[in-house]
Coordinates of C-alpha atoms in Angstrom, one line a residue:
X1 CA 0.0 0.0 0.0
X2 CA 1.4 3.9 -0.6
X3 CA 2.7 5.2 2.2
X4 CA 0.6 8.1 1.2
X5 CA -2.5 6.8 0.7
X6 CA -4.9 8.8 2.2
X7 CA -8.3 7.3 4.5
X8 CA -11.4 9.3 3.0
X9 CA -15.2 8.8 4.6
X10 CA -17.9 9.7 3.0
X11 CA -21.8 9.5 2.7
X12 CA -24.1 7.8 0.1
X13 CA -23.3 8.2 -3.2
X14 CA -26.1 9.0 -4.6
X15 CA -27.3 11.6 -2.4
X16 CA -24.2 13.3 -0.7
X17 CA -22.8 16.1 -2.7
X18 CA -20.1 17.2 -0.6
X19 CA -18.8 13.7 -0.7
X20 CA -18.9 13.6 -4.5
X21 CA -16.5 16.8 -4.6
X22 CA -14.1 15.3 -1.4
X23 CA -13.8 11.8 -3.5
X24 CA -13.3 13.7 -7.0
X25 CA -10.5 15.6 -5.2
X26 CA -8.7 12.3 -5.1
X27 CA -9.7 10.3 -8.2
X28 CA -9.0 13.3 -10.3
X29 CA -5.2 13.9 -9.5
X30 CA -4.2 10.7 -9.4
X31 CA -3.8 10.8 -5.4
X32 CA -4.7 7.2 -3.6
X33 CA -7.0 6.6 -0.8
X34 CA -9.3 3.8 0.8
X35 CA -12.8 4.9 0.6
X36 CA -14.7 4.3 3.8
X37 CA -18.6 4.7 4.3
X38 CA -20.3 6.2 6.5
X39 CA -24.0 6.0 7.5
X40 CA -25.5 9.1 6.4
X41 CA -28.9 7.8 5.9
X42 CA -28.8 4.7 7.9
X43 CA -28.1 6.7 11.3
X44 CA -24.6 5.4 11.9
X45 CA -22.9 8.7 11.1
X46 CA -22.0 9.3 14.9
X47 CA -20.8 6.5 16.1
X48 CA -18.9 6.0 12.2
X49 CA -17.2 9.4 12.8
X50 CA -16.2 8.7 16.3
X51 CA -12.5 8.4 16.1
X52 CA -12.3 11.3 13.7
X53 CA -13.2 13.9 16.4
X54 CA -14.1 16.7 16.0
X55 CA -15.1 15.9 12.6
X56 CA -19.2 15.2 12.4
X57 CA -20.1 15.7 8.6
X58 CA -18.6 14.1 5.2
X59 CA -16.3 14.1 3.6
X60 CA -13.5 13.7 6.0
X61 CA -9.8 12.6 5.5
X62 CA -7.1 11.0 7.6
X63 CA -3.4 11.2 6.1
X64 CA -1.2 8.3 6.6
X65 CA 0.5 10.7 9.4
X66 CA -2.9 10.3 11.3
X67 CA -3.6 14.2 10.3
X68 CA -7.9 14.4 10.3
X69 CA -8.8 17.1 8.1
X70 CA -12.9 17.5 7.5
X71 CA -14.8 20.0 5.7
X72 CA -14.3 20.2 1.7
X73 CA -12.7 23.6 1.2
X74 CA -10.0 22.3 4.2
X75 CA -9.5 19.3 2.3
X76 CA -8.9 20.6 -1.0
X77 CA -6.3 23.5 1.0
X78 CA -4.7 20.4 2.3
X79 CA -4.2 18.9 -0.6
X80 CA -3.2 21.3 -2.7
X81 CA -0.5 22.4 -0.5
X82 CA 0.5 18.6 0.0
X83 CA 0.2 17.8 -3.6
X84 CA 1.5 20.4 -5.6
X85 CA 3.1 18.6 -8.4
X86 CA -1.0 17.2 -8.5
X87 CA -2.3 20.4 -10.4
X88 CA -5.5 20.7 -8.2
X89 CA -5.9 24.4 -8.7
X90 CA -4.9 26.2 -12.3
X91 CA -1.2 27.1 -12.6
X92 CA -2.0 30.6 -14.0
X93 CA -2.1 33.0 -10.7
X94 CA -5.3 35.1 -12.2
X95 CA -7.2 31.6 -13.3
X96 CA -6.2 30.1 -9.5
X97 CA -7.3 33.1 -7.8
X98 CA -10.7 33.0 -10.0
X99 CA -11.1 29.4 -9.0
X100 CA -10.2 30.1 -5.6
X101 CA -13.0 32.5 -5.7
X102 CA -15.8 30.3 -7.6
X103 CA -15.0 27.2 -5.4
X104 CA -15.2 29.8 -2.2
X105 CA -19.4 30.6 -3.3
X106 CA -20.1 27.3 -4.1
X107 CA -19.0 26.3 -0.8
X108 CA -20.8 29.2 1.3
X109 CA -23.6 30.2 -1.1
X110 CA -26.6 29.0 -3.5
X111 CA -29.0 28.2 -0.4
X112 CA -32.2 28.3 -2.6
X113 CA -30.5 25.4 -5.2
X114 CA -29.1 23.6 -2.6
X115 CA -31.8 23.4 -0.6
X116 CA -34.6 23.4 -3.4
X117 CA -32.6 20.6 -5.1
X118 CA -31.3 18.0 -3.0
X119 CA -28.6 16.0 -5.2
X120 CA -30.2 12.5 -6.8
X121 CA -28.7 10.4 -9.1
X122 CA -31.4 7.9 -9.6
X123 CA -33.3 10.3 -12.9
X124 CA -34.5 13.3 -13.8
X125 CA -37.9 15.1 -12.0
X126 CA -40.3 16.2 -14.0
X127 CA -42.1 19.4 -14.0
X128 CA -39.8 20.9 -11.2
X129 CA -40.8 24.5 -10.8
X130 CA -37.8 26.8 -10.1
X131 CA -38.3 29.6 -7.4
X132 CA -37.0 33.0 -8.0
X133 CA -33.8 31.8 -5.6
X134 CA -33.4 29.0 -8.1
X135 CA -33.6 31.0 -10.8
X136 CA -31.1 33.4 -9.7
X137 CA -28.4 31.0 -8.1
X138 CA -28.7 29.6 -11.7
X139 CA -27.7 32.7 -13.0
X140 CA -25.6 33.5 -10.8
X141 CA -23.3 29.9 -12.1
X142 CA -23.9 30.7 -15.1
X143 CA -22.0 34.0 -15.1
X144 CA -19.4 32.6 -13.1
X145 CA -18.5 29.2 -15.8
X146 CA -18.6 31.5 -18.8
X147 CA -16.1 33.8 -16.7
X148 CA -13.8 31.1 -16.5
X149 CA -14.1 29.7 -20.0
X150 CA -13.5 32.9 -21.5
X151 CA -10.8 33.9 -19.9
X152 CA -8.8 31.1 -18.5
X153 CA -11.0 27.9 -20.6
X154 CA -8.2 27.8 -24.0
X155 CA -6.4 25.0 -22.7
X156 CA -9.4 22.4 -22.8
X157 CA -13.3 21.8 -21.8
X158 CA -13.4 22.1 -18.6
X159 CA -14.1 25.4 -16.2
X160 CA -10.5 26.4 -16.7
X161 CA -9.1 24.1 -19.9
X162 CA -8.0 21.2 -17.7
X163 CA -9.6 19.9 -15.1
X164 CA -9.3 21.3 -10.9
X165 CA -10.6 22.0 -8.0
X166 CA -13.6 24.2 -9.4
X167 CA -14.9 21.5 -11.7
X168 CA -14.9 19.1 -8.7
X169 CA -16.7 21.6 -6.4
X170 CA -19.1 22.3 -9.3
X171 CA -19.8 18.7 -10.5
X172 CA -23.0 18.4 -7.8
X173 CA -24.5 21.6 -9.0
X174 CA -24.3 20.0 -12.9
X175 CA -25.8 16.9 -11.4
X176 CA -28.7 19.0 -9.6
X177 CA -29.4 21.0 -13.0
X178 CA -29.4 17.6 -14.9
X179 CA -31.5 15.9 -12.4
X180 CA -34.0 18.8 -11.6
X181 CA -34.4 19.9 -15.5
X182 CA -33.2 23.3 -14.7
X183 CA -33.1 26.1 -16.8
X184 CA -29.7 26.9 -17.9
X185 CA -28.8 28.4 -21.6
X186 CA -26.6 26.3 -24.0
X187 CA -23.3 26.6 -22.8
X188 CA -24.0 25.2 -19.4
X189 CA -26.3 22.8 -21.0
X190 CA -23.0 21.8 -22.7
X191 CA -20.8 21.9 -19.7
X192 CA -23.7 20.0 -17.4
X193 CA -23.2 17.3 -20.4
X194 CA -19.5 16.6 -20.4
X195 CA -19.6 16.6 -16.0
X196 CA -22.3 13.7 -17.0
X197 CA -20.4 12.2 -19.4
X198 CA -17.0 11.9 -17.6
X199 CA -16.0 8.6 -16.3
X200 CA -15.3 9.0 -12.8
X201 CA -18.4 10.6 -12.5
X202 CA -20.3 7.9 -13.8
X203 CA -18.7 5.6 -12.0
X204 CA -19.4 7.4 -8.8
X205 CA -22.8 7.2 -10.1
X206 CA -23.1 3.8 -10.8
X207 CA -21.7 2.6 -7.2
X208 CA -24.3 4.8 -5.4
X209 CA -27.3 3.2 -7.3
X210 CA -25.8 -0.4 -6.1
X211 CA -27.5 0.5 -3.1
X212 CA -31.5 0.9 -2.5
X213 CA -33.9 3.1 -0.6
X214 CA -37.4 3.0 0.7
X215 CA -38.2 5.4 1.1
X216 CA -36.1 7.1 -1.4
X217 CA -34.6 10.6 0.4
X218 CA -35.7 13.5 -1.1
X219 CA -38.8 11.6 -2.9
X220 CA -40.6 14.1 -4.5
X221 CA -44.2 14.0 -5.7
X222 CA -43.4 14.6 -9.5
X223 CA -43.0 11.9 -12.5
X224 CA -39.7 10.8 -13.5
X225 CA -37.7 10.2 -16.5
X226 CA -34.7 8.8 -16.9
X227 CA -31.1 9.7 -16.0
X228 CA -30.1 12.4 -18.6
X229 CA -26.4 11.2 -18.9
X230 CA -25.5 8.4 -21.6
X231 CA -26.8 5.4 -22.4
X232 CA -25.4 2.7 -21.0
X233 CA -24.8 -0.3 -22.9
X234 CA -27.2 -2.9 -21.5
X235 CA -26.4 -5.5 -18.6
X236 CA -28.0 -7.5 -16.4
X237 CA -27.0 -9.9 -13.5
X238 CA -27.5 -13.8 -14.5
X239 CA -27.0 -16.9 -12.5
X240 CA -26.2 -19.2 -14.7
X241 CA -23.9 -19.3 -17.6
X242 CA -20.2 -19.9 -18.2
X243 CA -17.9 -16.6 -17.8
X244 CA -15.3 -15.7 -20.4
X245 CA -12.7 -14.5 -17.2
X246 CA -11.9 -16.6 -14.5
X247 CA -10.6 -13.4 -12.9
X248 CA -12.4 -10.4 -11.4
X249 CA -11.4 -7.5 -13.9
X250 CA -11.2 -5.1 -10.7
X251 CA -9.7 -7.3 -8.1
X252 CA -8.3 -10.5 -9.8
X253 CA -10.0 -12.7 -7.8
X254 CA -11.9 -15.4 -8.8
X255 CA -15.4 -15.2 -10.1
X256 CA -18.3 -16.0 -8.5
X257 CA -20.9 -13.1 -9.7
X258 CA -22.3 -12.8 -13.0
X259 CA -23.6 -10.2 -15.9
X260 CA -24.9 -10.6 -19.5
X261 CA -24.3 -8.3 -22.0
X262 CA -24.7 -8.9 -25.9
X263 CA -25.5 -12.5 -25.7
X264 CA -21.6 -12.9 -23.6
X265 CA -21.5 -13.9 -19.9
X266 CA -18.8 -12.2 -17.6
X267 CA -17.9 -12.9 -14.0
X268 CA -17.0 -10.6 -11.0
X269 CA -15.8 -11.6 -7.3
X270 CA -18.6 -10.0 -5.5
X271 CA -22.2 -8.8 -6.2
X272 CA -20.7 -5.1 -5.8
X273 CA -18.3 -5.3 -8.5
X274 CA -20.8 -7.1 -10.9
X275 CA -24.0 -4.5 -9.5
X276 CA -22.0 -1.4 -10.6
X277 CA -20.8 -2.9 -14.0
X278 CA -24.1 -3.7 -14.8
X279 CA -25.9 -0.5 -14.2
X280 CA -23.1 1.2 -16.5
X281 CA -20.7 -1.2 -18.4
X282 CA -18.9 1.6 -20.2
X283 CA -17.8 3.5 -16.6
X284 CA -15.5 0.8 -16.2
X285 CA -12.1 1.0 -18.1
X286 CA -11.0 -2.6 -16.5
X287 CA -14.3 -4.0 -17.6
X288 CA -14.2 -2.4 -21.1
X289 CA -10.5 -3.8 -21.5
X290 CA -11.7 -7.4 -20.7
X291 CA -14.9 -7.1 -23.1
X292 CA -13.5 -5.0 -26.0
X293 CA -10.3 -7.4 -25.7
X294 CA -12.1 -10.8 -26.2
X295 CA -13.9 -8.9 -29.6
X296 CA -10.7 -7.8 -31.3
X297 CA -9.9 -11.5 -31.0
X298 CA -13.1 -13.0 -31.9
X299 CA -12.4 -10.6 -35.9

């Protein structure tokens, strides 16, 4: 194991927005950690967060020096100045201080979204009617990511070319806007789609809908329709069938879970690993390597 690796807690997946940016923080810049979870919604938080005192929300992080740094904004600090060869924050001093500044509101501002629009991952509402707090927060974001793509966005797609800390912090409010139908104009529409659309966000995705709710937090009473992001290539979990791996693609273990997809069985060492490849094959790079592999041989 790195001697650096880092302990990070967090809440469920699909519903915890602050543990979405904490956990992109990591998978983003290449730094390794163990991902613990803690019971958000199963009332378990407590006593889960007892040895990490004072801390009592996620995300929080414990350094392999025994360091406990909770909060997001601390945590991305602490990294940055840990990591600096990692890029978190833009090299150009006037696009950091702009990110500093855009990650800064996210983390103290937009009440009426963030309370209006819990982050789900499950689909997208129907019908949601936007207050005039809403409405202005939306605004308000969308004035601040064309600010950064105009002036600091030349380098590639993201808030400020390559990725950093501000994408991370702002990947929950694309996920609200995506899951709520929001009303943003096209450019945010187009930034909303590539946050959807990037792996580690799907994959985040697809791990929190391996788990179930009933009820469902944040139920609201509006139809649904489905998840906005792509299309997943279809899966499902079978029982019987003969795998073309002997080895889980994500652990090398051996098999004893298994998905169908085009007609071709795959195994998996636990349910988890098989759940989250079935509800979006194409998240999975390890997965896609096994699967695209065995086709280039088959021509």
């Amino acid at each position: 194991m790195d001697p650096m690796t880092y302990d990070l807690f967090i809440g469920d997946r699909a519903f915890s927005s602050w543990s979405l940016r904490g956990w992109l923080m990591f998978v983003k810049f290449g730094l390794p950690c163990r991902t613990h979870m803690v019971g958000l919604y199963d009332g378990t938080m407590q006593q889960d967060l007892a040895e990490l005192a004072p801390a009592r929300l996620v995300p929080v992080m414990r350094g392999a020096d025994g360091t406990v740094v909770g909060d997001s904004l601390a945590m991305a600090e602490t990294l940055a100045e840990r990591h600096p060869e990692a890029g978190l924050w833009p090299a150009d001093p006037a696009a950091r201080a702009l990110a500093r500044w855009m990650v800064a509101e996210m983390h103290s501002g937009f009440a009426p979204l963030r309370g209006d629009c819990p982050m789900q991952l499950f689909h997208q509402v129907q019908g949601f009617q936007s207050s005039d707090g809403v409405r202005a927060d939306l605004a308000r974001i969308e004035e601040l990511w064309a600010l950064a793509r105009v002036r600091h966005g030349d380098g590639g797609p993201w808030l400020f070319g390559e990725y950093s800390l501000a994408d991370a912090f702002y990947a929950p409010v694309a996920a609200r806007i995506a899951g709520y139908d929001l009303p943003v104009g096209k450019a945010a529409q187009d930034y909303v789609a590539l946050t959807l659309a990037d792996t580690e966000f799907r994959q985040w995705r697809a791990l929190g809908l391996t788990k179930s709710y009933d009820p469902q937090p944040y139920a609201m009473d509006l139809p649904s329709a489905a998840w906005p992001g792509p299309v997943p290539s279809p899966a499902r979990a079978v029982v019987d069938g003969v795998p073309e791996n002997n080895a889980c693609p994500y652990s090398g273990k051996p098999v004893t879970d298994l998905l169908e997809t085009g007609g071709r069985i795959f195994g998996f060492c636990n349910a988890t690993c098989r759940d989250k490849t079935v509800i979006d094959p194409d998240a999975w790079p390890a997965f896609t390597a096994l699967r695209d592999a065995a086709l280039r041989r088959e021509k």
